[in-house]
Amino acid sequence: MKSVVAQTRSYERSTQLLMVNQFTINLGFYMLMPYLAAHLSGTLGLAGWIVGLVLGVRNFSQQGMFLVGGTLADRFGYKPLIVAGCVLRTLGFATLGLVDSVPALLAASAATGLAGALFNPSVRAYLAADAGERRVEAFALFNVYYQGGILLGPLVGMLLTGVDFRVTCMVSAAIFTLLSIVQIRALPARRGNDSGADKGTGQREGVLRQWRGIVRNPSFLLFAAAMTGFYVLQFQVYLALPLEVRRLGGDGTFGTVAVAVLFAVSGLSTLLGQTRLTAWCKARMTAGQALTLGLVVMGLGFVPLLLATAVPVPEGGPGLWLLAAVPPSLSALLLALGTMIAYPFEMDTIVRLSGDRLVATHYGLYNTICGIGITLGNLLTGASLDAARAAGISAIPWLVLCALGLGCGAALYGLNRTGHLTARPAPTGSATASA
């Protein structure tokens, strides 16, 4: 932790604030969201399809509005969108704890999703602009704070929800209220290196023209498509791995503890190794090579589960516990390792492919593309899990996920070899003036 603190202090105060903000944002979010479904179905007694609808609205409103959030950030500056996102999430989380009608719950859920769409692209674009040539190192450190909030949030939420879920909602809303005040008072105003003006006329470019310019960048779109596999594989820590643990270990205390171990392995490995690993990678390979390696490692992360399918399942006792806990934990560790290798270079590559122009909009579109990929990927994963159960071949999902990682790694290798991951000048006629 001393190393993390020392590295944080080496950046400007605005960058330091963004790091701490992201930790706090994730703390407030993950202390509430893992327990929302149980509150809706248990305390409020809502039907399963309504619970799914409420949670789906949140995800859709966030993924679907990322592009709009990024565009607004490039138009009006990063700070207003960060503040607006924090304020909106304050209102959304407070409402979730105070209401019990379905329309109000849907509105609150949509607000929390929209909040993420507003501040996520803005925070990343702000950090990229502030860090300058130290972008890769800054995003590595950012990921430490990001994972720290994910790791601590559910633990705090478990304690508060043990009292009352409404207490959790109010505490989370209070955290975002405090964040809003801190942003307003302490975060300097910041814009990207793009005035949004057309060189020929001096007038501000229209939004549709800006979007057309981005979608005509084949390197950016190909990179986003290849990286959807990164997020699909990363998400399996929350989907396929816990399901496998509970398939073998059951839904009792052991299953609950083993699933908690998965999250702890993922979060703690990032806290302990992210910055050192990034420094090692940057000294020895290019961004394209690091991205390829990260995806390959993530694909190989499912080999322990694949090998475990060849082992007869014990009827009980320590043998069953080891089989239920060890292979998924090894997979979680390898997924975390691949994420640590790829993530800082991923964030840097987006900036380079944007030509340092409309960076928040690029982040927004990138998140939307990857969000669609996550949805489709999870459908594929779910289908493979069902197929494995129906056919009695438990290796099917792990083969599919392993192939996805290796396939996306090969795609990134090809993009790197053909120069698609190399920054290109901004299109002619587009603005590059500094704000």
Short mmCIF file of C-alpha atoms in Angstrom, two decimals:
data_model
loop_
_atom_site.label_atom_id
_atom_site.label_comp_id
_atom_site.label_asym_id
_atom_site.label_seq_id
_atom_site.Cartn_x
_atom_site.Cartn_y
_atom_site.Cartn_z
CA MET A 1 0.00 0.00 0.00
CA LYS A 2 2.92 2.36 0.64
CA SER A 3 3.93 1.96 -3.00
CA VAL A 4 0.39 2.78 -4.16
CA VAL A 5 0.26 5.89 -1.97
CA ALA A 6 3.68 7.04 -3.14
CA GLN A 7 2.75 6.60 -6.79
CA THR A 8 -0.53 8.40 -6.27
CA ARG A 9 1.28 11.38 -4.77
CA SER A 10 3.48 11.62 -7.87
CA TYR A 11 0.49 12.83 -9.92
CA GLU A 12 -1.31 16.16 -9.92
CA ARG A 13 -3.96 16.72 -7.25
CA SER A 14 -6.74 16.44 -9.84
CA THR A 15 -5.48 12.98 -10.85
CA GLN A 16 -5.20 11.96 -7.20
CA LEU A 17 -8.79 13.06 -6.69
CA LEU A 18 -9.98 11.02 -9.68
CA MET A 19 -8.31 7.91 -8.22
CA VAL A 20 -9.93 8.33 -4.81
CA ASN A 21 -13.24 9.22 -6.45
CA GLN A 22 -13.28 5.98 -8.42
CA PHE A 23 -12.58 3.95 -5.31
CA THR A 24 -15.46 5.70 -3.54
CA ILE A 25 -17.79 5.38 -6.53
CA ASN A 26 -17.23 1.63 -6.62
CA LEU A 27 -17.51 1.37 -2.84
CA GLY A 28 -20.93 3.06 -2.91
CA PHE A 29 -22.10 1.07 -5.93
CA TYR A 30 -21.00 -2.41 -4.88
CA MET A 31 -22.18 -2.06 -1.30
CA LEU A 32 -25.71 -1.83 -2.69
CA MET A 33 -26.08 -3.55 -6.07
CA PRO A 34 -25.21 -7.15 -5.05
CA TYR A 35 -28.07 -7.07 -2.53
CA LEU A 36 -30.68 -5.26 -4.63
CA ALA A 37 -32.17 -8.40 -6.20
CA ALA A 38 -32.69 -10.02 -2.79
CA HIS A 39 -34.38 -6.83 -1.52
CA LEU A 40 -36.71 -6.65 -4.53
CA SER A 41 -37.70 -10.32 -4.43
CA GLY A 42 -37.61 -10.83 -0.65
CA THR A 43 -38.48 -7.65 1.21
CA LEU A 44 -40.76 -6.23 -1.50
CA GLY A 45 -41.98 -9.63 -2.74
CA LEU A 46 -41.76 -8.74 -6.44
CA ALA A 47 -42.04 -11.41 -9.11
CA GLY A 48 -38.84 -12.70 -10.67
CA TRP A 49 -39.55 -11.13 -14.06
CA ILE A 50 -40.02 -7.71 -12.43
CA VAL A 51 -36.71 -8.07 -10.56
CA GLY A 52 -35.03 -8.93 -13.86
CA LEU A 53 -36.69 -5.94 -15.50
CA VAL A 54 -35.51 -3.51 -12.81
CA LEU A 55 -31.93 -4.78 -13.03
CA GLY A 56 -32.06 -4.89 -16.83
CA VAL A 57 -33.25 -1.27 -17.05
CA ARG A 58 -30.22 -0.17 -15.05
CA ASN A 59 -27.82 -2.02 -17.33
CA PHE A 60 -29.57 -0.88 -20.52
CA SER A 61 -29.72 2.77 -19.47
CA GLN A 62 -25.98 2.72 -18.73
CA GLN A 63 -24.75 0.81 -21.77
CA GLY A 64 -27.16 2.52 -24.12
CA MET A 65 -26.25 6.04 -22.99
CA PHE A 66 -22.44 5.78 -22.82
CA LEU A 67 -22.06 7.40 -26.24
CA VAL A 68 -24.34 10.29 -25.23
CA GLY A 69 -22.47 10.74 -21.94
CA GLY A 70 -19.11 10.84 -23.71
CA THR A 71 -20.40 13.28 -26.32
CA LEU A 72 -21.76 15.64 -23.65
CA ALA A 73 -18.41 15.49 -21.83
CA ASP A 74 -16.53 16.55 -24.97
CA ARG A 75 -19.07 19.34 -25.51
CA PHE A 76 -19.32 20.80 -22.01
CA GLY A 77 -16.20 19.61 -20.24
CA TYR A 78 -15.51 16.63 -18.02
CA LYS A 79 -16.29 18.10 -14.62
CA PRO A 80 -19.99 18.95 -15.20
CA LEU A 81 -20.69 15.38 -16.35
CA ILE A 82 -18.83 13.84 -13.41
CA VAL A 83 -20.81 16.01 -10.99
CA ALA A 84 -24.10 15.31 -12.77
CA GLY A 85 -23.45 11.56 -12.63
CA CYS A 86 -22.75 11.64 -8.90
CA VAL A 87 -25.85 13.74 -8.18
CA LEU A 88 -28.04 11.46 -10.31
CA ARG A 89 -26.73 8.34 -8.58
CA THR A 90 -27.43 9.98 -5.20
CA LEU A 91 -31.05 10.44 -6.20
CA GLY A 92 -31.30 6.96 -7.70
CA PHE A 93 -29.90 5.09 -4.71
CA ALA A 94 -31.93 7.12 -2.21
CA THR A 95 -35.08 6.39 -4.21
CA LEU A 96 -34.35 2.65 -4.30
CA GLY A 97 -34.39 2.65 -0.52
CA LEU A 98 -37.54 4.74 -0.10
CA VAL A 99 -40.04 3.45 -2.67
CA ASP A 100 -41.79 0.15 -3.32
CA SER A 101 -43.85 0.85 -6.45
CA VAL A 102 -42.62 -0.69 -9.69
CA PRO A 103 -42.68 2.56 -11.76
CA ALA A 104 -40.62 4.38 -9.12
CA LEU A 105 -38.17 1.49 -8.87
CA LEU A 106 -37.76 1.45 -12.65
CA ALA A 107 -37.13 5.21 -12.69
CA ALA A 108 -34.57 4.92 -9.89
CA SER A 109 -32.85 2.02 -11.62
CA ALA A 110 -32.68 3.96 -14.89
CA ALA A 111 -31.22 6.96 -13.02
CA THR A 112 -28.42 4.89 -11.48
CA GLY A 113 -27.55 3.49 -14.91
CA LEU A 114 -27.61 6.88 -16.62
CA ALA A 115 -25.35 8.23 -13.87
CA GLY A 116 -22.67 5.71 -14.82
CA ALA A 117 -23.02 6.63 -18.49
CA LEU A 118 -22.40 10.28 -17.58
CA PHE A 119 -19.34 10.00 -15.37
CA ASN A 120 -17.53 6.89 -16.64
CA PRO A 121 -16.35 8.27 -20.03
CA SER A 122 -15.66 11.65 -18.40
CA VAL A 123 -13.47 10.23 -15.64
CA ARG A 124 -11.39 8.18 -18.07
CA ALA A 125 -10.99 11.04 -20.55
CA TYR A 126 -10.07 13.43 -17.71
CA LEU A 127 -7.50 10.97 -16.38
CA ALA A 128 -6.01 10.43 -19.85
CA ALA A 129 -5.72 14.19 -20.40
CA ASP A 130 -4.20 14.84 -16.97
CA ALA A 131 -1.70 11.97 -17.04
CA GLY A 132 -0.27 12.84 -20.46
CA GLU A 133 2.73 10.63 -21.28
CA ARG A 134 2.14 8.66 -18.06
CA ARG A 135 -1.26 7.38 -19.20
CA VAL A 136 -0.41 3.69 -19.02
CA GLU A 137 0.95 3.97 -15.47
CA ALA A 138 -1.99 6.17 -14.43
CA PHE A 139 -4.56 3.67 -15.67
CA ALA A 140 -2.72 0.84 -13.92
CA LEU A 141 -2.97 2.78 -10.66
CA PHE A 142 -6.58 3.68 -11.46
CA ASN A 143 -7.37 -0.04 -11.72
CA VAL A 144 -5.96 -0.59 -8.22
CA TYR A 145 -8.40 1.94 -6.77
CA TYR A 146 -11.19 0.58 -8.99
CA GLN A 147 -10.71 -2.98 -7.75
CA GLY A 148 -10.28 -1.81 -4.17
CA GLY A 149 -13.79 -0.37 -4.22
CA ILE A 150 -15.20 -3.56 -5.73
CA LEU A 151 -13.47 -5.63 -3.05
CA LEU A 152 -14.55 -3.54 -0.05
CA GLY A 153 -18.04 -2.52 -1.20
CA PRO A 154 -19.83 -5.87 -0.81
CA LEU A 155 -18.30 -6.37 2.66
CA VAL A 156 -19.59 -3.01 3.87
CA GLY A 157 -22.93 -3.65 2.17
CA MET A 158 -23.27 -7.04 3.87
CA LEU A 159 -22.90 -5.41 7.30
CA LEU A 160 -25.35 -2.61 6.52
CA THR A 161 -27.88 -4.87 4.81
CA GLY A 162 -27.78 -7.07 7.89
CA VAL A 163 -29.43 -4.12 9.65
CA ASP A 164 -31.75 -3.05 6.81
CA PHE A 165 -31.33 -2.69 3.07
CA ARG A 166 -32.74 0.81 3.32
CA VAL A 167 -29.80 1.73 5.56
CA THR A 168 -27.48 0.52 2.81
CA CYS A 169 -29.29 2.71 0.27
CA MET A 170 -29.11 5.79 2.47
CA VAL A 171 -25.41 5.31 3.27
CA SER A 172 -24.62 4.78 -0.41
CA ALA A 173 -26.62 7.89 -1.31
CA ALA A 174 -24.73 9.83 1.37
CA ILE A 175 -21.42 8.69 -0.15
CA PHE A 176 -22.46 10.01 -3.57
CA THR A 177 -23.70 13.24 -1.99
CA LEU A 178 -20.27 13.73 -0.44
CA LEU A 179 -18.62 12.89 -3.76
CA SER A 180 -20.77 15.49 -5.52
CA ILE A 181 -19.72 18.18 -3.05
CA VAL A 182 -16.05 17.22 -3.34
CA GLN A 183 -16.17 17.36 -7.16
CA ILE A 184 -17.81 20.79 -7.13
CA ARG A 185 -15.33 22.24 -4.65
CA ALA A 186 -12.05 20.51 -5.47
CA LEU A 187 -12.02 19.15 -9.03
CA PRO A 188 -10.63 21.67 -11.56
CA ALA A 189 -12.55 22.23 -14.78
CA ARG A 190 -11.02 20.25 -17.65
CA ARG A 191 -11.70 19.86 -21.34
CA GLY A 192 -10.11 17.68 -23.98
CA ASN A 193 -7.69 18.89 -26.65
CA ASP A 194 -10.54 19.54 -29.03
CA SER A 195 -12.74 22.61 -29.28
CA GLY A 196 -15.30 20.82 -31.41
CA ALA A 197 -15.01 23.51 -34.06
CA ASP A 198 -14.75 22.82 -37.77
CA LYS A 199 -11.51 24.14 -39.31
CA GLY A 200 -13.20 25.36 -42.44
CA THR A 201 -16.02 27.39 -40.89
CA GLY A 202 -14.88 27.91 -37.31
CA GLN A 203 -18.30 26.67 -36.17
CA ARG A 204 -18.88 23.83 -33.74
CA GLU A 205 -19.21 20.44 -35.41
CA GLY A 206 -22.59 18.76 -35.23
CA VAL A 207 -22.91 15.68 -33.06
CA LEU A 208 -23.92 13.44 -35.96
CA ARG A 209 -20.90 14.57 -37.95
CA GLN A 210 -18.64 13.77 -35.01
CA TRP A 211 -20.19 10.33 -34.65
CA ARG A 212 -19.83 9.66 -38.38
CA GLY A 213 -16.16 10.58 -38.14
CA ILE A 214 -15.64 8.06 -35.33
CA VAL A 215 -17.47 5.18 -37.02
CA ARG A 216 -15.36 5.80 -40.14
CA ASN A 217 -12.27 4.93 -38.13
CA PRO A 218 -11.89 1.21 -38.93
CA SER A 219 -8.95 0.71 -36.58
CA PHE A 220 -10.99 1.91 -33.61
CA LEU A 221 -14.01 -0.22 -34.48
CA LEU A 222 -11.92 -3.35 -35.09
CA PHE A 223 -10.11 -2.83 -31.80
CA ALA A 224 -13.41 -2.40 -29.93
CA ALA A 225 -14.83 -5.54 -31.54
CA ALA A 226 -11.74 -7.60 -30.65
CA MET A 227 -11.78 -6.33 -27.07
CA THR A 228 -15.38 -7.41 -26.44
CA GLY A 229 -13.93 -10.83 -25.64
CA PHE A 230 -11.85 -9.22 -22.89
CA TYR A 231 -15.00 -8.07 -21.10
CA VAL A 232 -16.94 -11.28 -21.72
CA LEU A 233 -14.13 -13.30 -20.14
CA GLN A 234 -13.70 -10.82 -17.29
CA PHE A 235 -17.42 -11.06 -16.49
CA GLN A 236 -17.22 -14.80 -15.91
CA VAL A 237 -15.91 -14.14 -12.40
CA TYR A 238 -19.52 -13.09 -11.71
CA LEU A 239 -21.29 -15.65 -13.91
CA ALA A 240 -19.70 -18.95 -14.93
CA LEU A 241 -17.21 -19.36 -12.07
CA PRO A 242 -19.74 -18.88 -9.23
CA LEU A 243 -22.18 -21.20 -11.02
CA GLU A 244 -19.48 -23.86 -11.24
CA VAL A 245 -18.60 -23.46 -7.56
CA ARG A 246 -22.24 -23.87 -6.56
CA ARG A 247 -22.78 -26.75 -9.00
CA LEU A 248 -20.15 -28.77 -7.17
CA GLY A 249 -20.14 -27.25 -3.70
CA GLY A 250 -23.85 -26.50 -3.28
CA ASP A 251 -25.64 -23.37 -2.10
CA GLY A 252 -24.75 -23.74 1.57
CA THR A 253 -22.04 -22.09 3.64
CA PHE A 254 -19.21 -23.72 1.70
CA GLY A 255 -20.54 -22.47 -1.64
CA THR A 256 -20.97 -18.95 -0.28
CA VAL A 257 -17.45 -18.86 1.15
CA ALA A 258 -15.93 -20.33 -2.01
CA VAL A 259 -17.62 -17.70 -4.18
CA ALA A 260 -16.34 -14.97 -1.84
CA VAL A 261 -12.84 -16.41 -2.29
CA LEU A 262 -13.18 -15.95 -6.07
CA PHE A 263 -13.83 -12.24 -5.64
CA ALA A 264 -11.07 -11.89 -3.05
CA VAL A 265 -8.52 -13.59 -5.32
CA SER A 266 -9.45 -11.29 -8.19
CA GLY A 267 -9.39 -8.09 -6.15
CA LEU A 268 -6.37 -8.76 -3.95
CA SER A 269 -4.17 -9.86 -6.85
CA THR A 270 -4.87 -6.53 -8.55
CA LEU A 271 -4.14 -4.54 -5.40
CA LEU A 272 -0.85 -6.33 -4.87
CA GLY A 273 0.46 -6.73 -8.40
CA GLN A 274 -1.06 -4.26 -10.88
CA THR A 275 1.51 -1.46 -10.87
CA ARG A 276 4.54 -3.77 -10.82
CA LEU A 277 3.18 -5.92 -13.62
CA THR A 278 2.40 -2.87 -15.77
CA ALA A 279 5.92 -1.52 -15.29
CA TRP A 280 7.34 -4.92 -16.27
CA CYS A 281 5.18 -5.14 -19.39
CA LYS A 282 5.87 -1.59 -20.51
CA ALA A 283 9.62 -2.17 -20.28
CA ARG A 284 9.49 -5.32 -22.42
CA MET A 285 6.71 -5.08 -24.97
CA THR A 286 4.58 -2.77 -27.07
CA ALA A 287 0.96 -1.99 -26.27
CA GLY A 288 -0.25 -4.39 -28.97
CA GLN A 289 1.90 -7.20 -27.62
CA ALA A 290 0.67 -6.60 -24.07
CA LEU A 291 -2.95 -6.61 -25.20
CA THR A 292 -2.43 -9.87 -27.10
CA LEU A 293 -0.70 -11.47 -24.11
CA GLY A 294 -3.47 -10.34 -21.75
CA LEU A 295 -6.22 -11.93 -23.87
CA VAL A 296 -4.25 -15.16 -24.31
CA VAL A 297 -3.71 -15.43 -20.54
CA MET A 298 -7.42 -14.85 -19.96
CA GLY A 299 -8.30 -17.55 -22.47
CA LEU A 300 -5.90 -19.97 -20.79
CA GLY A 301 -7.54 -19.03 -17.51
CA PHE A 302 -10.23 -21.63 -18.20
CA VAL A 303 -7.73 -24.48 -18.63
CA PRO A 304 -7.81 -25.36 -14.87
CA LEU A 305 -11.59 -25.83 -15.14
CA LEU A 306 -11.17 -27.78 -18.36
CA LEU A 307 -8.65 -30.12 -16.75
CA ALA A 308 -10.88 -30.52 -13.70
CA THR A 309 -13.62 -32.00 -15.89
CA ALA A 310 -11.39 -35.06 -16.38
CA VAL A 311 -11.35 -35.71 -12.63
CA PRO A 312 -14.16 -37.90 -11.21
CA VAL A 313 -16.40 -35.85 -8.92
CA PRO A 314 -16.14 -37.14 -5.33
CA GLU A 315 -19.38 -37.73 -3.48
CA GLY A 316 -18.36 -35.46 -0.64
CA GLY A 317 -15.69 -34.50 1.84
CA PRO A 318 -12.43 -32.59 1.29
CA GLY A 319 -12.00 -33.99 -2.24
CA LEU A 320 -15.25 -32.40 -3.39
CA TRP A 321 -14.41 -29.13 -1.63
CA LEU A 322 -11.02 -28.97 -3.33
CA LEU A 323 -12.52 -29.69 -6.74
CA ALA A 324 -15.22 -27.06 -6.22
CA ALA A 325 -12.87 -24.34 -4.95
CA VAL A 326 -9.35 -24.74 -6.37
CA PRO A 327 -9.87 -24.80 -10.19
CA PRO A 328 -12.29 -21.82 -10.15
CA SER A 329 -9.90 -19.89 -7.89
CA LEU A 330 -6.99 -20.57 -10.25
CA SER A 331 -9.16 -19.41 -13.14
CA ALA A 332 -10.07 -16.24 -11.25
CA LEU A 333 -6.37 -15.58 -10.63
CA LEU A 334 -5.46 -16.04 -14.31
CA LEU A 335 -8.37 -13.82 -15.40
CA ALA A 336 -7.17 -11.14 -12.99
CA LEU A 337 -3.61 -11.52 -14.32
CA GLY A 338 -4.76 -11.14 -17.93
CA THR A 339 -6.85 -8.12 -16.97
CA MET A 340 -3.89 -6.51 -15.20
CA ILE A 341 -1.71 -7.01 -18.28
CA ALA A 342 -4.22 -5.65 -20.81
CA TYR A 343 -6.28 -2.95 -19.07
CA PRO A 344 -3.79 -0.03 -18.85
CA PHE A 345 -2.71 -0.54 -22.48
CA GLU A 346 -6.35 -0.85 -23.55
CA MET A 347 -7.23 2.54 -22.09
CA ASP A 348 -4.11 4.10 -23.64
CA THR A 349 -4.82 2.57 -27.05
CA ILE A 350 -8.30 4.13 -27.16
CA VAL A 351 -6.75 7.58 -26.69
CA ARG A 352 -4.12 6.93 -29.37
CA LEU A 353 -6.66 5.63 -31.88
CA SER A 354 -8.84 8.69 -31.25
CA GLY A 355 -5.95 10.93 -32.30
CA ASP A 356 -6.43 12.68 -28.93
CA ARG A 357 -9.69 14.05 -30.32
CA LEU A 358 -13.17 13.59 -28.82
CA VAL A 359 -11.64 11.18 -26.31
CA ALA A 360 -14.71 10.93 -24.07
CA THR A 361 -16.94 10.22 -27.08
CA HIS A 362 -14.57 7.46 -28.16
CA TYR A 363 -14.68 5.98 -24.66
CA GLY A 364 -18.46 6.19 -24.72
CA LEU A 365 -18.85 4.39 -28.06
CA TYR A 366 -16.22 1.83 -27.01
CA ASN A 367 -18.16 1.05 -23.82
CA THR A 368 -21.39 0.71 -25.79
CA ILE A 369 -19.83 -1.74 -28.27
CA CYS A 370 -18.29 -3.77 -25.46
CA GLY A 371 -21.58 -3.68 -23.55
CA ILE A 372 -23.37 -5.23 -26.52
CA GLY A 373 -20.58 -7.80 -26.70
CA ILE A 374 -20.98 -8.65 -23.02
CA THR A 375 -24.71 -9.25 -23.49
CA LEU A 376 -24.18 -11.51 -26.49
CA GLY A 377 -21.23 -13.23 -24.83
CA ASN A 378 -23.19 -13.97 -21.69
CA LEU A 379 -26.00 -15.42 -23.79
CA LEU A 380 -23.42 -17.65 -25.48
CA THR A 381 -21.96 -18.64 -22.11
CA GLY A 382 -25.39 -19.41 -20.72
CA ALA A 383 -26.23 -21.49 -23.80
CA SER A 384 -22.98 -23.44 -23.44
CA LEU A 385 -23.71 -24.08 -19.75
CA ASP A 386 -27.17 -25.38 -20.67
CA ALA A 387 -25.68 -27.52 -23.45
CA ALA A 388 -23.13 -28.94 -21.04
CA ARG A 389 -25.87 -29.97 -18.60
CA ALA A 390 -28.07 -31.43 -21.35
CA ALA A 391 -25.24 -33.40 -22.99
CA GLY A 392 -23.52 -34.38 -19.77
CA ILE A 393 -20.25 -32.88 -21.09
CA SER A 394 -19.08 -30.37 -18.49
CA ALA A 395 -16.09 -29.29 -20.60
CA ILE A 396 -18.22 -27.45 -23.20
CA PRO A 397 -18.37 -23.96 -21.60
CA TRP A 398 -14.67 -23.97 -20.71
CA LEU A 399 -13.72 -24.94 -24.26
CA VAL A 400 -15.91 -22.14 -25.64
CA LEU A 401 -14.47 -19.51 -23.29
CA CYS A 402 -10.91 -20.67 -23.85
CA ALA A 403 -11.44 -20.46 -27.61
CA LEU A 404 -12.93 -16.97 -27.23
CA GLY A 405 -9.85 -15.71 -25.39
CA LEU A 406 -7.39 -17.25 -27.83
CA GLY A 407 -9.45 -16.06 -30.80
CA CYS A 408 -9.58 -12.45 -29.54
CA GLY A 409 -5.87 -12.64 -28.73
CA ALA A 410 -5.20 -13.74 -32.32
CA ALA A 411 -7.37 -10.87 -33.61
CA LEU A 412 -5.37 -8.35 -31.58
CA TYR A 413 -2.13 -9.90 -32.81
CA GLY A 414 -3.34 -9.41 -36.37
CA LEU A 415 -4.42 -5.83 -35.74
CA ASN A 416 -1.04 -5.07 -34.21
CA ARG A 417 0.91 -6.67 -37.06
CA THR A 418 -1.07 -4.74 -39.69
CA GLY A 419 -0.62 -1.39 -37.94
CA HIS A 420 -4.25 -0.93 -36.87
CA LEU A 421 -3.22 -0.29 -33.26
CA THR A 422 -0.89 2.54 -34.27
CA ALA A 423 -2.22 6.06 -33.81
CA ARG A 424 -3.16 7.93 -36.98
CA PRO A 425 -3.66 11.67 -37.55
CA ALA A 426 -7.15 13.06 -37.03
CA PRO A 427 -9.30 13.17 -40.21
CA THR A 428 -8.90 16.22 -42.41
CA GLY A 429 -11.36 18.97 -41.60
CA SER A 430 -11.67 17.99 -37.97
CA ALA A 431 -10.72 20.23 -35.12
CA THR A 432 -7.54 19.77 -33.09
CA ALA A 433 -7.37 23.13 -31.33
CA SER A 434 -6.87 23.05 -27.56
CA ALA A 435 -9.59 24.32 -25.28
#
